[in-house]
Amino acid sequence: MCIRDSYKTISEVAKILNLINSKTGKVNTHTLRFWEKQFKQIKPIILSGKRRYYDNKDLKIIKYIKFLLKDKGLTINGVKKMLNDKESQSIDDDADLSVYKPSLETTKIIKEKGLTGQDITD
C-alpha cells in the first residue's frame, strides 16, 4: 500500500475543508500549519522536503477544530480546553464526535458563546 492511499497532503486537506482564498482561489495551507502549532492533537507525518501527510485521525480532528472555530465561533483557547477535557471521549479512528460530552468548564464556555449542548453534538 502506498502513502497516497492512506495519507493526504496539506493541500488535499485544505481542499477537503474548503480553506480556499475567495479572491485568488488558492488553498490556505497556512491555516493548517497554524492550527498544527496551536493544537498538539494534530500530528502529521513530515517526510523529506518537509512535506506534511495527514492520516484519517488527523483529518477527523482538523474537521472538528474547524467546526468549533468557524461554525461555532469558539476561540483557540476554548477549542484547546474542549480537546484537552479529560472527561471527553478521546478522538481516535473509531470515535464518534457526536457523543462528545462536555465537562462543567466546557459547558461554561458553551454558555458564554450562546451555544447549546445540542449545537456541539450536531
Tab-separated table of N, CA and C in Angstrom:
chain	number	residue	atom	x	y	z
A	1	MET	N	0.846	-1.177	0.000
A	1	MET	CA	0.000	0.000	0.000
A	1	MET	C	0.892	1.241	0.000
A	2	CYS	N	0.595	2.182	-0.864
A	2	CYS	CA	1.420	3.389	-0.941
A	2	CYS	C	0.868	4.454	-0.008
A	3	ILE	N	1.700	5.447	0.278
A	3	ILE	CA	1.330	6.500	1.228
A	3	ILE	C	0.111	7.286	0.741
A	4	ARG	N	-0.094	7.404	-0.556
A	4	ARG	CA	-1.210	8.158	-1.112
A	4	ARG	C	-2.559	7.512	-0.782
A	5	ASP	N	-2.561	6.209	-0.518
A	5	ASP	CA	-3.813	5.520	-0.222
A	5	ASP	C	-4.359	5.872	1.160
A	6	SER	N	-3.494	6.159	2.108
A	6	SER	CA	-3.965	6.365	3.472
A	6	SER	C	-3.643	7.748	4.044
A	7	TYR	N	-2.857	8.545	3.345
A	7	TYR	CA	-2.489	9.875	3.821
A	7	TYR	C	-2.827	10.935	2.796
A	8	LYS	N	-3.093	12.139	3.280
A	8	LYS	CA	-3.407	13.261	2.404
A	8	LYS	C	-2.381	14.372	2.622
A	9	THR	N	-2.073	15.092	1.554
A	9	THR	CA	-1.150	16.219	1.653
A	9	THR	C	-1.871	17.408	2.286
A	10	ILE	N	-1.106	18.402	2.650
A	10	ILE	CA	-1.695	19.590	3.268
A	10	ILE	C	-2.654	20.287	2.301
A	11	SER	N	-2.323	20.302	1.022
A	11	SER	CA	-3.212	20.911	0.028
A	11	SER	C	-4.515	20.134	-0.105
A	12	GLU	N	-4.427	18.822	-0.102
A	12	GLU	CA	-5.639	17.995	-0.193
A	12	GLU	C	-6.544	18.223	1.011
A	13	VAL	N	-5.958	18.307	2.205
A	13	VAL	CA	-6.749	18.549	3.413
A	13	VAL	C	-7.390	19.934	3.360
A	14	ALA	N	-6.646	20.934	2.914
A	14	ALA	CA	-7.196	22.294	2.800
A	14	ALA	C	-8.375	22.315	1.827
A	15	LYS	N	-8.289	21.571	0.738
A	15	LYS	CA	-9.399	21.497	-0.223
A	15	LYS	C	-10.599	20.802	0.399
A	16	ILE	N	-10.373	19.709	1.109
A	16	ILE	CA	-11.459	18.979	1.766
A	16	ILE	C	-12.207	19.895	2.730
A	17	LEU	N	-11.456	20.741	3.444
A	17	LEU	CA	-12.043	21.647	4.441
A	17	LEU	C	-12.554	22.944	3.824
A	18	ASN	N	-12.366	23.076	2.520
A	18	ASN	CA	-12.756	24.289	1.805
A	18	ASN	C	-12.040	25.535	2.349
A	19	LEU	N	-10.773	25.384	2.659
A	19	LEU	CA	-9.947	26.505	3.093
A	19	LEU	C	-9.326	27.137	1.841
A	20	ILE	N	-10.150	27.864	1.115
A	20	ILE	CA	-9.769	28.441	-0.168
A	20	ILE	C	-9.898	29.958	-0.079
A	21	ASN	N	-8.882	30.671	-0.559
A	21	ASN	CA	-8.936	32.125	-0.607
A	21	ASN	C	-9.949	32.529	-1.670
A	22	SER	N	-10.975	33.262	-1.280
A	22	SER	CA	-12.047	33.611	-2.215
A	22	SER	C	-11.582	34.545	-3.330
A	23	LYS	N	-10.531	35.315	-3.092
A	23	LYS	CA	-10.039	36.248	-4.118
A	23	LYS	C	-9.115	35.572	-5.115
A	24	THR	N	-8.204	34.742	-4.624
A	24	THR	CA	-7.206	34.135	-5.506
A	24	THR	C	-7.573	32.719	-5.941
A	25	GLY	N	-8.432	32.049	-5.182
A	25	GLY	CA	-8.795	30.676	-5.492
A	25	GLY	C	-7.755	29.662	-5.032
A	26	LYS	N	-6.715	30.134	-4.348
A	26	LYS	CA	-5.663	29.234	-3.864
A	26	LYS	C	-6.030	28.689	-2.486
A	27	VAL	N	-5.506	27.482	-2.195
A	27	VAL	CA	-5.781	26.881	-0.889
A	27	VAL	C	-4.974	27.584	0.201
A	28	ASN	N	-5.583	27.717	1.371
A	28	ASN	CA	-4.938	28.365	2.519
A	28	ASN	C	-4.274	27.318	3.405
A	29	THR	N	-3.128	26.822	2.983
A	29	THR	CA	-2.426	25.818	3.766
A	29	THR	C	-1.836	26.413	5.036
A	30	HIS	N	-1.635	27.726	5.049
A	30	HIS	CA	-1.068	28.363	6.244
A	30	HIS	C	-1.984	28.192	7.454
A	31	THR	N	-3.288	28.096	7.218
A	31	THR	CA	-4.238	27.886	8.309
A	31	THR	C	-3.963	26.552	8.998
A	32	LEU	N	-3.731	25.518	8.215
A	32	LEU	CA	-3.441	24.198	8.785
A	32	LEU	C	-2.114	24.197	9.539
A	33	ARG	N	-1.111	24.873	8.991
A	33	ARG	CA	0.181	24.932	9.688
A	33	ARG	C	0.043	25.680	11.010
A	34	PHE	N	-0.780	26.736	11.039
A	34	PHE	CA	-1.024	27.472	12.278
A	34	PHE	C	-1.745	26.585	13.291
A	35	TRP	N	-2.795	25.894	12.851
A	35	TRP	CA	-3.533	25.011	13.769
A	35	TRP	C	-2.626	23.917	14.300
A	36	GLU	N	-1.716	23.453	13.471
A	36	GLU	CA	-0.768	22.417	13.899
A	36	GLU	C	0.078	22.907	15.080
A	37	LYS	N	0.441	24.182	15.055
A	37	LYS	CA	1.221	24.762	16.155
A	37	LYS	C	0.365	24.953	17.401
A	38	GLN	N	-0.907	25.234	17.206
A	38	GLN	CA	-1.797	25.529	18.324
A	38	GLN	C	-2.357	24.284	19.008
A	39	PHE	N	-2.574	23.235	18.228
A	39	PHE	CA	-3.247	22.044	18.751
A	39	PHE	C	-2.324	20.840	18.669
A	40	LYS	N	-1.892	20.364	19.820
A	40	LYS	CA	-0.952	19.241	19.878
A	40	LYS	C	-1.557	17.949	19.348
A	41	GLN	N	-2.879	17.903	19.206
A	41	GLN	CA	-3.551	16.703	18.725
A	41	GLN	C	-3.314	16.459	17.230
A	42	ILE	N	-2.935	17.501	16.498
A	42	ILE	CA	-2.666	17.362	15.066
A	42	ILE	C	-1.203	16.978	14.904
A	43	LYS	N	-0.981	15.760	14.400
A	43	LYS	CA	0.386	15.237	14.284
A	43	LYS	C	0.622	14.621	12.904
A	44	PRO	N	0.820	15.476	11.890
A	44	PRO	CA	1.071	14.894	10.568
A	44	PRO	C	2.454	14.247	10.511
A	45	ILE	N	2.598	13.339	9.573
A	45	ILE	CA	3.922	12.769	9.313
A	45	ILE	C	4.640	13.763	8.423
A	46	ILE	N	5.855	14.122	8.785
A	46	ILE	CA	6.639	15.047	7.974
A	46	ILE	C	7.813	14.275	7.393
A	47	LEU	N	7.806	14.159	6.067
A	47	LEU	CA	8.838	13.397	5.371
A	47	LEU	C	9.865	14.334	4.747
A	48	SER	N	10.764	13.776	3.993
A	48	SER	CA	11.814	14.581	3.371
A	48	SER	C	11.195	15.737	2.594
A	49	GLY	N	11.899	16.826	2.582
A	49	GLY	CA	11.382	18.014	1.930
A	49	GLY	C	10.350	18.732	2.772
A	50	LYS	N	10.201	18.313	4.021
A	50	LYS	CA	9.261	18.908	4.980
A	50	LYS	C	7.817	18.878	4.485
A	51	ARG	N	7.483	17.863	3.722
A	51	ARG	CA	6.103	17.692	3.257
A	51	ARG	C	5.283	17.001	4.336
A	52	ARG	N	4.087	17.562	4.579
A	52	ARG	CA	3.204	17.034	5.610
A	52	ARG	C	2.203	16.059	5.001
A	53	TYR	N	1.970	14.964	5.729
A	53	TYR	CA	0.973	13.975	5.334
A	53	TYR	C	0.075	13.692	6.526
A	54	TYR	N	-1.235	13.846	6.309
A	54	TYR	CA	-2.226	13.695	7.366
A	54	TYR	C	-2.975	12.374	7.196
A	55	ASP	N	-3.147	11.643	8.307
A	55	ASP	CA	-3.925	10.408	8.254
A	55	ASP	C	-5.386	10.725	8.586
A	56	ASN	N	-6.224	9.689	8.601
A	56	ASN	CA	-7.661	9.893	8.851
A	56	ASN	C	-7.940	10.456	10.239
A	57	LYS	N	-7.151	10.053	11.230
A	57	LYS	CA	-7.336	10.576	12.582
A	57	LYS	C	-7.070	12.082	12.608
A	58	ASP	N	-5.969	12.511	11.974
A	58	ASP	CA	-5.669	13.942	11.892
A	58	ASP	C	-6.799	14.691	11.196
A	59	LEU	N	-7.284	14.116	10.098
A	59	LEU	CA	-8.344	14.764	9.334
A	59	LEU	C	-9.604	14.928	10.177
A	60	LYS	N	-9.948	13.915	10.945
A	60	LYS	CA	-11.134	13.979	11.810
A	60	LYS	C	-10.957	15.085	12.867
A	61	ILE	N	-9.789	15.154	13.469
A	61	ILE	CA	-9.518	16.181	14.475
A	61	ILE	C	-9.566	17.569	13.847
A	62	ILE	N	-8.957	17.721	12.675
A	62	ILE	CA	-8.933	19.019	11.999
A	62	ILE	C	-10.344	19.458	11.626
A	63	LYS	N	-11.166	18.540	11.153
A	63	LYS	CA	-12.557	18.877	10.831
A	63	LYS	C	-13.301	19.361	12.077
A	64	TYR	N	-13.054	18.691	13.196
A	64	TYR	CA	-13.696	19.072	14.451
A	64	TYR	C	-13.224	20.460	14.907
A	65	ILE	N	-11.928	20.713	14.784
A	65	ILE	CA	-11.382	22.027	15.147
A	65	ILE	C	-11.997	23.106	14.273
A	66	LYS	N	-12.074	22.866	12.975
A	66	LYS	CA	-12.664	23.851	12.063
A	66	LYS	C	-14.118	24.102	12.438
A	67	PHE	N	-14.864	23.040	12.721
A	67	PHE	CA	-16.264	23.172	13.113
A	67	PHE	C	-16.394	24.078	14.348
A	68	LEU	N	-15.583	23.822	15.360
A	68	LEU	CA	-15.675	24.604	16.597
A	68	LEU	C	-15.246	26.054	16.388
A	69	LEU	N	-14.185	26.275	15.603
A	69	LEU	CA	-13.687	27.628	15.376
A	69	LEU	C	-14.571	28.422	14.420
A	70	LYS	N	-14.835	27.859	13.278
A	70	LYS	CA	-15.512	28.596	12.208
A	70	LYS	C	-17.035	28.566	12.325
A	71	ASP	N	-17.597	27.397	12.622
A	71	ASP	CA	-19.055	27.290	12.664
A	71	ASP	C	-19.639	27.709	14.004
A	72	LYS	N	-18.953	27.360	15.099
A	72	LYS	CA	-19.489	27.650	16.431
A	72	LYS	C	-18.882	28.895	17.077
A	73	GLY	N	-17.829	29.438	16.484
A	73	GLY	CA	-17.280	30.697	16.961
A	73	GLY	C	-16.461	30.625	18.235
A	74	LEU	N	-15.979	29.447	18.600
A	74	LEU	CA	-15.134	29.343	19.786
A	74	LEU	C	-13.758	29.937	19.500
A	75	THR	N	-13.077	30.333	20.549
A	75	THR	CA	-11.714	30.840	20.410
A	75	THR	C	-10.736	29.665	20.366
A	76	ILE	N	-9.493	29.968	20.009
A	76	ILE	CA	-8.441	28.944	20.024
A	76	ILE	C	-8.359	28.332	21.422
A	77	ASN	N	-8.342	29.171	22.456
A	77	ASN	CA	-8.251	28.664	23.829
A	77	ASN	C	-9.476	27.838	24.210
A	78	GLY	N	-10.648	28.231	23.749
A	78	GLY	CA	-11.852	27.466	24.024
A	78	GLY	C	-11.793	26.076	23.401
A	79	VAL	N	-11.299	26.003	22.166
A	79	VAL	CA	-11.167	24.710	21.487
A	79	VAL	C	-10.111	23.864	22.186
A	80	LYS	N	-9.011	24.500	22.610
A	80	LYS	CA	-7.969	23.752	23.336
A	80	LYS	C	-8.555	23.117	24.592
A	81	LYS	N	-9.359	23.881	25.318
A	81	LYS	CA	-9.974	23.348	26.543
A	81	LYS	C	-10.876	22.171	26.223
A	82	MET	N	-11.622	22.273	25.144
A	82	MET	CA	-12.519	21.177	24.777
A	82	MET	C	-11.726	19.930	24.384
A	83	LEU	N	-10.656	20.112	23.626
A	83	LEU	CA	-9.856	18.969	23.190
A	83	LEU	C	-9.064	18.354	24.340
A	84	ASN	N	-8.707	19.166	25.318
A	84	ASN	CA	-7.931	18.671	26.454
A	84	ASN	C	-8.802	18.193	27.605
A	85	ASP	N	-10.100	18.349	27.476
A	85	ASP	CA	-11.041	17.977	28.519
A	85	ASP	C	-10.897	16.492	28.850
A	86	LYS	N	-10.477	16.192	30.048
A	86	LYS	CA	-10.246	14.804	30.446
A	86	LYS	C	-11.539	13.993	30.511
A	87	GLU	N	-12.685	14.679	30.668
A	87	GLU	CA	-13.951	13.957	30.754
A	87	GLU	C	-14.522	13.613	29.379
A	88	SER	N	-13.966	14.219	28.335
A	88	SER	CA	-14.498	13.951	26.999
A	88	SER	C	-13.887	12.679	26.430
A	89	GLN	N	-14.567	12.123	25.472
A	89	GLN	CA	-14.061	10.925	24.808
A	89	GLN	C	-12.839	11.303	23.990
A	90	SER	N	-11.823	10.446	23.999
A	90	SER	CA	-10.656	10.742	23.187
A	90	SER	C	-11.024	10.579	21.726
A	91	ILE	N	-10.391	11.374	20.887
A	91	ILE	CA	-10.665	11.321	19.461
A	91	ILE	C	-9.691	10.340	18.837
A	92	ASP	N	-10.215	9.197	18.429
A	92	ASP	CA	-9.378	8.226	17.748
A	92	ASP	C	-10.073	7.809	16.468
A	93	ASP	N	-9.530	6.839	15.781
A	93	ASP	CA	-10.072	6.438	14.491
A	93	ASP	C	-11.525	6.009	14.566
A	94	ASP	N	-11.948	5.444	15.697
A	94	ASP	CA	-13.303	4.937	15.827
A	94	ASP	C	-14.223	5.884	16.587
A	95	ALA	N	-13.712	7.017	17.030
A	95	ALA	CA	-14.516	7.919	17.847
A	95	ALA	C	-15.630	8.551	17.031
A	96	ASP	N	-16.796	8.636	17.639
A	96	ASP	CA	-17.935	9.323	17.058
A	96	ASP	C	-18.052	10.658	17.785
A	97	LEU	N	-17.731	11.746	17.100
A	97	LEU	CA	-17.699	13.050	17.748
A	97	LEU	C	-19.087	13.514	18.179
A	98	SER	N	-20.121	12.895	17.686
A	98	SER	CA	-21.469	13.304	18.084
A	98	SER	C	-21.791	12.901	19.519
A	99	VAL	N	-20.983	12.025	20.122
A	99	VAL	CA	-21.238	11.620	21.503
A	99	VAL	C	-20.387	12.408	22.492
A	100	TYR	N	-19.779	13.481	22.038
A	100	TYR	CA	-18.938	14.304	22.900
A	100	TYR	C	-19.761	14.803	24.080
A	101	LYS	N	-19.245	14.621	25.284
A	101	LYS	CA	-19.933	15.065	26.491
A	101	LYS	C	-19.027	16.077	27.198
A	102	PRO	N	-19.391	17.357	27.159
A	102	PRO	CA	-18.551	18.384	27.740
A	102	PRO	C	-18.545	18.369	29.272
A	103	SER	N	-17.431	18.819	29.851
A	103	SER	CA	-17.307	18.946	31.298
A	103	SER	C	-17.969	20.252	31.744
A	104	LEU	N	-17.937	20.530	33.036
A	104	LEU	CA	-18.515	21.771	33.552
A	104	LEU	C	-17.796	22.991	32.977
A	105	GLU	N	-16.467	22.925	32.862
A	105	GLU	CA	-15.688	24.036	32.299
A	105	GLU	C	-16.079	24.274	30.845
A	106	THR	N	-16.199	23.210	30.090
A	106	THR	CA	-16.574	23.324	28.685
A	106	THR	C	-18.008	23.847	28.564
A	107	THR	N	-18.892	23.400	29.431
A	107	THR	CA	-20.272	23.871	29.420
A	107	THR	C	-20.314	25.375	29.660
A	108	LYS	N	-19.446	25.865	30.533
A	108	LYS	CA	-19.356	27.307	30.795
A	108	LYS	C	-18.963	28.054	29.521
A	109	ILE	N	-17.980	27.524	28.789
A	109	ILE	CA	-17.536	28.144	27.538
A	109	ILE	C	-18.688	28.166	26.538
A	110	ILE	N	-19.399	27.057	26.444
A	110	ILE	CA	-20.515	26.951	25.508
A	110	ILE	C	-21.580	27.990	25.835
A	111	LYS	N	-21.907	28.147	27.123
A	111	LYS	CA	-22.920	29.123	27.533
A	111	LYS	C	-22.464	30.549	27.246
A	112	GLU	N	-21.156	30.827	27.477
A	112	GLU	CA	-20.631	32.163	27.202
A	112	GLU	C	-20.763	32.508	25.727
A	113	LYS	N	-20.650	31.511	24.860
A	113	LYS	CA	-20.756	31.729	23.418
A	113	LYS	C	-22.203	31.688	22.936
A	114	GLY	N	-23.133	31.397	23.853
A	114	GLY	CA	-24.529	31.349	23.477
A	114	GLY	C	-24.926	30.098	22.717
A	115	LEU	N	-24.135	29.035	22.879
A	115	LEU	CA	-24.431	27.777	22.208
A	115	LEU	C	-25.205	26.878	23.147
A	116	THR	N	-25.790	25.848	22.603
A	116	THR	CA	-26.438	24.836	23.437
A	116	THR	C	-25.646	23.556	23.320
A	117	GLY	N	-25.882	22.644	24.226
A	117	GLY	CA	-25.220	21.340	24.142
A	117	GLY	C	-25.556	20.649	22.844
A	118	GLN	N	-26.770	20.874	22.343
A	118	GLN	CA	-27.189	20.270	21.075
A	118	GLN	C	-26.344	20.814	19.925
A	119	ASP	N	-25.969	22.103	19.974
A	119	ASP	CA	-25.122	22.679	18.925
A	119	ASP	C	-23.803	21.928	18.808
A	120	ILE	N	-23.221	21.536	19.923
A	120	ILE	CA	-21.930	20.873	19.922
A	120	ILE	C	-22.043	19.458	19.390
A	121	THR	N	-23.119	18.771	19.701
A	121	THR	CA	-23.229	17.382	19.289
A	121	THR	C	-23.818	17.215	17.895
A	122	ASP	N	-24.357	18.261	17.284
A	122	ASP	CA	-24.912	18.152	15.919
A	122	ASP	C	-23.830	17.969	14.896
